[in-house]
Coordinates of C-alpha atoms in Angstrom, one line a residue:
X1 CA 179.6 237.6 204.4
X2 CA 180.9 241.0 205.2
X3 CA 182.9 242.9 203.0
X4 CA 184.5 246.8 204.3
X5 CA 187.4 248.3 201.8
X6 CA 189.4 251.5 203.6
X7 CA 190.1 253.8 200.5
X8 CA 191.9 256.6 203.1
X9 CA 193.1 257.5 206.4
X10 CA 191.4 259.9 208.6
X11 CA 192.1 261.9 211.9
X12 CA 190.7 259.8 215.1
X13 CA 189.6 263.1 216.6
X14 CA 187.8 264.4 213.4
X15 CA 185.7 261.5 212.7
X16 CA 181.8 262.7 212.3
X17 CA 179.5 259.8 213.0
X18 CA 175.9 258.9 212.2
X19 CA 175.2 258.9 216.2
X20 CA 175.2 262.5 218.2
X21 CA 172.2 264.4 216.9
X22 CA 170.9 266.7 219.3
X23 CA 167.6 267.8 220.3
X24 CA 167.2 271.5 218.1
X25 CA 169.2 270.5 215.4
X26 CA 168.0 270.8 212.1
X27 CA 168.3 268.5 208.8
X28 CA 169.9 269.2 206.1
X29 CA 170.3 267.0 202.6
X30 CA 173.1 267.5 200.3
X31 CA 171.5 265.6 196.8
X32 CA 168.3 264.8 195.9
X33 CA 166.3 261.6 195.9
X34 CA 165.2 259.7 193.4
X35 CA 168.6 257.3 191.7
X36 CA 166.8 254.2 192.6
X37 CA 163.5 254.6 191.2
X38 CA 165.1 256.3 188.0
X39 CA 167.4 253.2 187.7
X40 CA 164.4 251.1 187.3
X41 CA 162.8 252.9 185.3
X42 CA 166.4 253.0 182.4
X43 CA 166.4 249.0 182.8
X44 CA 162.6 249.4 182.0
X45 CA 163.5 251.1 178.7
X46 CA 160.8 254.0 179.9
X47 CA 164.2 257.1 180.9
X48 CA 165.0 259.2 178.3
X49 CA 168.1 260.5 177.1
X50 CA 168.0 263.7 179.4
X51 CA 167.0 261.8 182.1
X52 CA 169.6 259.1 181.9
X53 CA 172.4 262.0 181.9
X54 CA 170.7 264.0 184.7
X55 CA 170.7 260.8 186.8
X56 CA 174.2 259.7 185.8
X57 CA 175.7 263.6 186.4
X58 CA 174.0 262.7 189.8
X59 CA 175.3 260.0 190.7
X60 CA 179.0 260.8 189.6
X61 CA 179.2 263.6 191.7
X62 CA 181.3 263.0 194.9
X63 CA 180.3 264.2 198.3
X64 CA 183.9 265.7 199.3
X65 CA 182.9 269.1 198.6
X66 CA 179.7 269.0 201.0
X67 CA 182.0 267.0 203.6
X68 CA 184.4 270.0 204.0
X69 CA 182.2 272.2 204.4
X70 CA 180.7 270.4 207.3
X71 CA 183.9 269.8 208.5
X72 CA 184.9 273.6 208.6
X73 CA 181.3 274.6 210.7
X74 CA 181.2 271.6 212.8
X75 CA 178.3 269.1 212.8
X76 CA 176.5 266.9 215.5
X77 CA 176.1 263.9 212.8
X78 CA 175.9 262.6 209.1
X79 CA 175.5 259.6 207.3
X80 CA 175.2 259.8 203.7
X81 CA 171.7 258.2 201.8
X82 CA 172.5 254.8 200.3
X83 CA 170.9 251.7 199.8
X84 CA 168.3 251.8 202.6
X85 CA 167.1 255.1 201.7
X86 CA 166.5 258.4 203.5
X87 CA 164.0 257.4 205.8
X88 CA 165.9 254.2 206.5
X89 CA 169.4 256.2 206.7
X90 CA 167.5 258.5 209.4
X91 CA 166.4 255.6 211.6
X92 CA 169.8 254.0 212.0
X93 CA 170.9 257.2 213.2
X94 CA 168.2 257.3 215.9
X95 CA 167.7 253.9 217.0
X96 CA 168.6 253.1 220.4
X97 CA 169.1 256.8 220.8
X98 CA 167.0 259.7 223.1
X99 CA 166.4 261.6 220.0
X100 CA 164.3 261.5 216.9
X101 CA 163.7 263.0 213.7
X102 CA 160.9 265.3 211.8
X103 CA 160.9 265.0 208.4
X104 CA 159.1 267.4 206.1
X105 CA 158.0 265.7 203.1
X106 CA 157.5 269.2 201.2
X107 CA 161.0 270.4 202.3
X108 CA 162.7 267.0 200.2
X109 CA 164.6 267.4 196.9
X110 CA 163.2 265.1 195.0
X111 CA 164.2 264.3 191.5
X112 CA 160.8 265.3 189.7
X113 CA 160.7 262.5 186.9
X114 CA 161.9 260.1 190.3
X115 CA 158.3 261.2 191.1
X116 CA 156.3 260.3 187.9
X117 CA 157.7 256.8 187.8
X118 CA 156.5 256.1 191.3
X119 CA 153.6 257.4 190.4
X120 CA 153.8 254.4 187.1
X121 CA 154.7 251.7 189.7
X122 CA 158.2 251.6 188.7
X123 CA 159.9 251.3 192.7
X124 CA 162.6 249.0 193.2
X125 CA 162.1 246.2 195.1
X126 CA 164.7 247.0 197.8
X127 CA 162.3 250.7 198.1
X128 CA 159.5 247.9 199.5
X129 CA 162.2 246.1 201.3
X130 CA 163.4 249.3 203.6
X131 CA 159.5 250.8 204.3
X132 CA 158.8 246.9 205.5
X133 CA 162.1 246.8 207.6
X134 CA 161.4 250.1 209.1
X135 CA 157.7 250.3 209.5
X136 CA 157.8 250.4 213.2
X137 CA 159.9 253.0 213.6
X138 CA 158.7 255.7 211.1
X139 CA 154.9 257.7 211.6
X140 CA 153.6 259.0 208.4
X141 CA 151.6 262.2 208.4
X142 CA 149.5 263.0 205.6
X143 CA 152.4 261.8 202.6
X144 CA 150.9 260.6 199.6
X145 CA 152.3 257.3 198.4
X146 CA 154.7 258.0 195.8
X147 CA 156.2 260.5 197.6
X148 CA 156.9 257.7 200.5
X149 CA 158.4 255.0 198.0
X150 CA 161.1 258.4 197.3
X151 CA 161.4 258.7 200.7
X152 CA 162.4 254.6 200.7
X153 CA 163.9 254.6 197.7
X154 CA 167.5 252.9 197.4
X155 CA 170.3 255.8 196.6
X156 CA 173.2 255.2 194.4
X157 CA 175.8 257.8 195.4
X158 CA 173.4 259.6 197.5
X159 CA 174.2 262.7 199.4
X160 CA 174.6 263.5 203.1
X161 CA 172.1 264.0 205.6
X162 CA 173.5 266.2 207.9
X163 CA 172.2 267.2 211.9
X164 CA 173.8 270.3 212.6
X165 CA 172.8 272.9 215.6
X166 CA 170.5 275.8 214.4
X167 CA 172.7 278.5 215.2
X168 CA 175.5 277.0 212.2
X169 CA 172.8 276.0 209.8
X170 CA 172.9 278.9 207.7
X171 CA 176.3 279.2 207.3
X172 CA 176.7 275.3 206.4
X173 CA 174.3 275.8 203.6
X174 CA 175.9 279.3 202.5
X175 CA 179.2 276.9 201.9
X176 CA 177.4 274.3 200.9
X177 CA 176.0 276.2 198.2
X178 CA 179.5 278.2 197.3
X179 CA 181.0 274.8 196.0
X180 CA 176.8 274.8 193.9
X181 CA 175.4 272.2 196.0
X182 CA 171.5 272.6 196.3
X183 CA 171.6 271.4 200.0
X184 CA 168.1 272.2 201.4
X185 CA 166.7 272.1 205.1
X186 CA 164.3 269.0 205.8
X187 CA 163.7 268.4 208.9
X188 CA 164.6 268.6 212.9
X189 CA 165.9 266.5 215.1
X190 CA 163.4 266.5 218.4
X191 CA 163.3 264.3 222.2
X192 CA 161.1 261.7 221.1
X193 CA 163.3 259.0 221.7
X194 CA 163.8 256.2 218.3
X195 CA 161.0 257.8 216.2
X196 CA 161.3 259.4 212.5
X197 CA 158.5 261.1 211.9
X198 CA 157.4 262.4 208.1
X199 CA 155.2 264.9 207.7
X200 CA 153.4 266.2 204.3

């Protein structure tokens, strides 16, 4: 079963889809990584108190302030970062396409206790579920394990990963961080046809 709930109406001719990054663009993510594993890790009874809010704070944010902004530069594509994850997010919006992506594993926000629980074995099964899916599609470069199963991880109320042409970048992230969202550059989108690539 398939299930789709419309919660608004939108302009046909303003619609920004997860297809149309081009070649020179460059990556940009709105929120960092990290809900999924953190999740786990609260049902495991090993989150603190800090923790539990940081993640919560997180995940009740909304993405409508990084969507207008993107809307008022003009952007080649966005999807935002759900259950498959970032790296699962960035092939769907290459596959079957003439373009790829290069992620830069360094680059990521990353929640840092995200990190530590990784590190404990606490990744979610669905983490395992989108590197398996996916495995053909995405090189890995030098990027140390639990660093990849962030990379995987399923978000809850993730933010947007955004392609948008070099020349606007800066100003999307000057807005972007105007309305105090941490947006941060990741990656580029390249011509190697289908591939996301992740480097350390």
């Amino acid at each position: 079963k398939y299930g789709l709930s419309v919660t608004g109406i939108i302009h046909p001719e303003k619609v920004v889809r997860n297809r149309g990054a081009r070649p020179g663009d460059v990556l940009l993510l709105t929120k960092p990584l990290g809900t999924g594993i953190i999740a786990t890790a609260i049902k495991a009874g090993f989150a603190g108190e800090e923790t539990v809010r940081k993640v919560i704070g997180l995940m009740a944010s909304l993405n409508r302030d990084a969507s207008e902004a993107m809307m008022e530069v003009g952007v080649s594509a966005c999807t935002d970062i759900t259950g498959f994850g970032l790296l699962g997010h960035a092939c769907e919006m290459v596959e079957g396409s003439e373009v790829g992506f290069v992620i830069f594993a360094s680059r990521v926000p990353v929640l840092e206790e995200a990190l530590e629980f990784s590190r404990m074995g606490l990744v979610p099964a669905g983490a395992h579920r989108n590197r398996e899916f996916r495995k053909g599609m995405v090189e890995v470069l030098g990027v140390e394990e639990p660093m990849l199963d962030v990379l995987f991880d399923p978000q809850t109320s993730g933010g947007l990963l955004i392609s948008v042409a070099r020349e606007k970048a800066q100003e999307l992230l000057e807005k972007l961080r105007d309305k105090d969202i941490g947006a941060e550059v990741i990656g580029e989108v390249t011509a190697e046809a289908g591939k996301v690539k992740v480097v350390a």
